[in-house]
Short mmCIF file of C-alpha atoms in Angstrom, two decimals:
data_model
loop_
_atom_site.label_atom_id
_atom_site.label_comp_id
_atom_site.label_asym_id
_atom_site.label_seq_id
_atom_site.Cartn_x
_atom_site.Cartn_y
_atom_site.Cartn_z
CA MET G 1 -1.12 -33.22 3.09
CA VAL G 2 -3.06 -35.70 1.01
CA ILE G 3 -6.72 -35.22 0.84
CA PRO G 4 -8.46 -38.35 0.25
CA GLU G 5 -10.52 -38.65 -2.99
CA GLU G 6 -13.68 -39.54 -1.26
CA GLU G 7 -13.22 -36.04 0.62
CA LYS G 8 -12.98 -34.16 -2.81
CA LEU G 9 -15.92 -32.24 -4.75
CA THR G 10 -16.79 -32.17 -8.30
CA VAL G 11 -17.64 -29.01 -9.98
CA ASP G 12 -21.20 -29.95 -9.94
CA GLU G 13 -21.05 -30.47 -6.15
CA PHE G 14 -19.07 -27.48 -5.37
CA LEU G 15 -21.44 -25.34 -6.99
CA LYS G 16 -24.78 -27.06 -5.37
CA ALA G 17 -23.15 -26.76 -2.06
CA ILE G 18 -22.35 -23.36 -2.05
CA ALA G 19 -25.66 -22.18 -3.63
CA GLY G 20 -27.26 -19.69 -1.11
CA HIS G 21 -24.24 -20.02 1.39
CA ASP G 22 -23.17 -16.73 2.98
CA GLY G 23 -19.38 -17.31 2.78
CA ARG G 24 -17.45 -17.20 -0.51
CA PHE G 25 -15.36 -20.20 -1.68
CA GLU G 26 -13.07 -21.40 -4.60
CA LEU G 27 -12.67 -24.93 -5.27
CA VAL G 28 -8.91 -26.01 -5.87
CA ARG G 29 -8.21 -29.37 -7.08
CA GLY G 30 -11.37 -30.46 -5.37
CA VAL G 31 -11.15 -29.06 -2.40
CA ALA G 32 -13.54 -25.97 -1.11
CA TYR G 33 -11.47 -23.31 0.50
CA ALA G 34 -12.96 -19.97 2.13
CA MET G 35 -11.86 -16.58 0.56
CA ALA G 36 -10.77 -13.71 2.71
CA GLY G 37 -13.15 -10.96 3.00
CA ALA G 38 -12.27 -7.59 0.99
CA LYS G 39 -11.51 -4.16 2.09
CA GLU G 40 -13.33 -1.19 0.99
CA GLY G 41 -10.36 -0.24 -1.14
CA HIS G 42 -10.63 -3.61 -3.14
CA ASN G 43 -14.50 -3.03 -3.65
CA VAL G 44 -14.20 0.55 -5.10
CA ILE G 45 -11.13 -0.95 -7.49
CA CYS G 46 -13.67 -3.68 -8.73
CA SER G 47 -16.71 -1.31 -9.25
CA ASN G 48 -14.42 1.52 -11.17
CA VAL G 49 -13.44 -1.41 -13.43
CA GLN G 50 -16.64 -2.65 -13.96
CA THR G 51 -17.89 0.94 -14.81
CA ALA G 52 -15.14 1.25 -17.34
CA LEU G 53 -15.57 -2.07 -19.11
CA VAL G 54 -19.48 -2.44 -18.97
CA PRO G 55 -20.45 -0.10 -22.00
CA ALA G 56 -17.48 -1.48 -24.19
CA GLY G 57 -18.40 -5.09 -23.30
CA LYS G 58 -22.09 -4.45 -24.45
CA ARG G 59 -20.83 -2.90 -27.68
CA LYS G 60 -19.20 -6.40 -28.12
CA GLY G 61 -22.03 -8.59 -27.09
CA CYS G 62 -20.17 -9.23 -23.89
CA ARG G 63 -21.62 -8.88 -20.27
CA THR G 64 -19.13 -7.95 -17.36
CA THR G 65 -19.88 -9.43 -13.99
CA SER G 66 -18.47 -9.00 -10.18
CA SER G 67 -16.97 -11.71 -8.35
CA ASP G 68 -20.14 -13.89 -8.16
CA THR G 69 -19.56 -15.18 -11.55
CA ALA G 70 -17.22 -18.32 -11.52
CA VAL G 71 -14.36 -19.36 -14.06
CA GLN G 72 -13.62 -23.24 -14.36
CA THR G 73 -10.01 -23.40 -14.68
CA GLY G 74 -9.34 -27.12 -14.73
CA GLN G 75 -11.42 -30.10 -13.89
CA ASP G 76 -11.91 -29.80 -10.51
CA THR G 77 -10.82 -26.21 -9.89
CA VAL G 78 -13.23 -23.15 -10.02
CA ARG G 79 -12.26 -19.36 -9.51
CA TYR G 80 -14.10 -16.11 -8.52
CA PRO G 81 -12.38 -13.41 -10.52
CA ASP G 82 -13.24 -10.15 -9.24
CA VAL G 83 -14.36 -8.78 -12.64
CA VAL G 84 -14.86 -11.08 -15.34
CA VAL G 85 -15.77 -10.34 -18.99
CA ASP G 86 -18.02 -13.13 -20.67
CA ARG G 87 -18.30 -13.15 -24.34
CA GLY G 88 -20.25 -16.54 -24.61
CA PRO G 89 -24.05 -17.13 -25.25
CA ALA G 90 -26.41 -15.26 -22.61
CA ASN G 91 -27.84 -17.49 -20.00
CA ALA G 92 -28.97 -15.87 -17.12
CA THR G 93 -29.25 -18.87 -15.03
CA ALA G 94 -25.46 -19.72 -15.68
CA LEU G 95 -23.20 -20.10 -12.74
CA THR G 96 -19.95 -20.06 -14.51
CA ALA G 97 -18.90 -17.81 -17.33
CA SER G 98 -19.29 -19.90 -20.63
CA ARG G 99 -16.42 -18.02 -22.57
CA PRO G 100 -14.56 -15.74 -20.42
CA THR G 101 -12.13 -13.16 -22.41
CA ILE G 102 -10.89 -11.05 -19.69
CA VAL G 103 -10.26 -11.51 -16.11
CA VAL G 104 -9.24 -9.09 -13.45
CA GLU G 105 -7.93 -9.75 -9.91
CA VAL G 106 -7.53 -7.14 -7.43
CA SER G 107 -4.77 -8.11 -4.95
CA SER G 108 -3.34 -7.13 -1.88
CA SER G 109 -0.49 -7.75 0.54
CA GLY G 110 -1.71 -10.94 1.66
CA THR G 111 -2.77 -12.55 -1.70
CA ALA G 112 -0.48 -10.85 -4.41
CA VAL G 113 1.91 -13.90 -4.42
CA PHE G 114 -0.60 -16.50 -4.60
CA ASP G 115 -2.84 -14.52 -7.37
CA TYR G 116 0.22 -13.50 -9.20
CA VAL G 117 1.50 -17.35 -9.50
CA ALA G 118 -1.05 -20.00 -9.30
CA LYS G 119 -4.07 -18.13 -10.24
CA LEU G 120 -2.17 -16.62 -13.29
CA ARG G 121 -1.13 -20.09 -14.49
CA GLU G 122 -4.56 -21.22 -14.23
CA TYR G 123 -6.36 -18.38 -16.30
CA GLN G 124 -3.58 -18.58 -18.91
CA GLY G 125 -4.78 -22.30 -19.44
CA VAL G 126 -8.15 -21.42 -20.32
CA GLU G 127 -8.37 -21.05 -24.27
CA SER G 128 -10.88 -18.14 -24.40
CA ILE G 129 -9.19 -15.63 -21.85
CA ASP G 130 -6.98 -13.40 -23.57
CA THR G 131 -6.25 -10.70 -20.89
CA VAL G 132 -5.72 -11.16 -17.30
CA LEU G 133 -5.21 -7.69 -15.25
CA GLN G 134 -3.81 -7.88 -11.61
CA ILE G 135 -4.36 -4.82 -9.88
CA GLU G 136 -2.64 -4.01 -6.72
CA SER G 137 -5.12 -2.47 -4.26
CA GLU G 138 -2.75 -0.71 -2.09
CA ILE G 139 -0.15 0.69 -4.46
CA ALA G 140 -0.61 2.14 -7.70
CA LEU G 141 0.47 -0.87 -10.07
CA VAL G 142 -1.21 -2.99 -12.47
CA LYS G 143 0.27 -5.88 -14.40
CA VAL G 144 -1.30 -6.73 -17.77
CA HIS G 145 -0.90 -10.10 -19.51
CA ARG G 146 -1.99 -10.57 -22.91
CA ARG G 147 -2.27 -13.76 -25.22
CA GLN G 148 -0.30 -13.50 -28.45
CA GLU G 149 -1.48 -14.51 -31.73
CA ASN G 150 0.87 -17.68 -31.32
CA GLY G 151 -0.29 -18.71 -28.07
CA THR G 152 2.51 -17.23 -25.69
CA TRP G 153 1.87 -14.62 -23.17
CA THR G 154 3.37 -11.21 -22.73
CA GLU G 155 3.63 -9.27 -19.28
CA GLU G 156 3.49 -5.40 -19.11
CA THR G 157 3.83 -3.51 -15.73
CA VAL G 158 1.71 -0.27 -15.66
CA GLU G 159 2.37 2.56 -12.99
CA GLU G 160 1.87 5.60 -14.89
CA PHE G 161 -2.00 7.04 -13.89
CA ASN G 162 -2.60 8.38 -17.50
CA MET G 163 -1.07 5.47 -19.40
CA ASP G 164 -3.52 3.69 -21.49
CA ILE G 165 -4.17 0.01 -20.85
CA HIS G 166 -5.19 -1.51 -24.20
CA LEU G 167 -7.76 -4.23 -24.21
CA PRO G 168 -8.27 -5.01 -27.83
CA SER G 169 -11.09 -7.91 -27.47
CA LEU G 170 -13.10 -4.96 -26.08
CA ALA G 171 -11.66 -2.45 -28.42
CA VAL G 172 -11.25 -0.02 -25.41
CA SER G 173 -8.45 1.34 -22.94
CA ILE G 174 -8.52 1.88 -19.21
CA THR G 175 -5.92 4.03 -17.20
CA LEU G 176 -5.01 3.86 -13.72
CA ASN G 177 -6.77 7.02 -13.12
CA GLU G 178 -10.02 5.09 -13.74
CA ILE G 179 -8.85 2.14 -11.67
CA TYR G 180 -8.10 4.34 -8.74
CA ASP G 181 -10.56 6.60 -8.82
CA THR G 182 -11.80 8.18 -5.48
CA LEU G 183 -8.77 6.19 -3.99
CA ASP G 184 -5.81 7.78 -2.41
CA VAL G 185 -3.57 5.09 -3.91
CA ARG G 186 0.43 5.97 -4.55
CA PRO G 187 3.04 4.48 -6.77
CA ARG G 188 5.54 2.46 -5.34
CA ARG G 189 8.05 4.35 -3.30
CA ARG G 190 11.60 4.70 -5.28
CA LEU G 191 14.89 4.91 -3.66
CA GLN G 192 16.11 8.24 -3.94
CA VAL G 193 20.06 8.27 -4.00
CA VAL G 194 22.14 11.53 -3.22
CA LYS G 195 25.29 11.53 -4.53
CA ASN G 196 28.25 13.69 -2.95
CA GLU G 197 29.79 16.35 -5.21
CA ASP G 198 33.32 15.32 -6.20
CA THR G 199 35.50 17.56 -4.12
CA SER G 200 38.71 16.27 -5.00
CA GLY G 201 39.80 19.46 -6.79
CA MET G 202 39.52 21.64 -3.66
#
């Protein structure tokens, strides 16, 4: 489907259109799309991550905000990560993060594929972003994407609850225990293979 140019919005038009609107939207290549509502587990994870990152962010002169802070990932694309760490100049009236450094997306079964592909590429294209955390809300799993000094990105999958996830730009670590605190979220189920004992000698 090709959307006529005259029906597309600029970033400024989009931000003005959603001001005071009850629903939540993202701008993708000039088109505003509604965002699905979140379950309680999703919201608890966002709150836990903020609680863990806010003190470290303050020590570094950063602000850690929730999903109401926009990140412009392209000329006509605006995303709303679940958590944003912004190290740009403080501006109480800003509608977008001026220098996002860490973004967090909490996924569910309905959004994981899209978040892991489209949004990840967009975030990696933002020069100031050095870390992207993709957190599953229904199983204990976090994918950590880090920008290296040469500009390439590495990916790490964390499933152990006590393993430190290092966030160098904030000089802090976070664990799955903190991320999933108060939630009954379990690791991915693994296949248990029962091998028959060799009875050939009997």
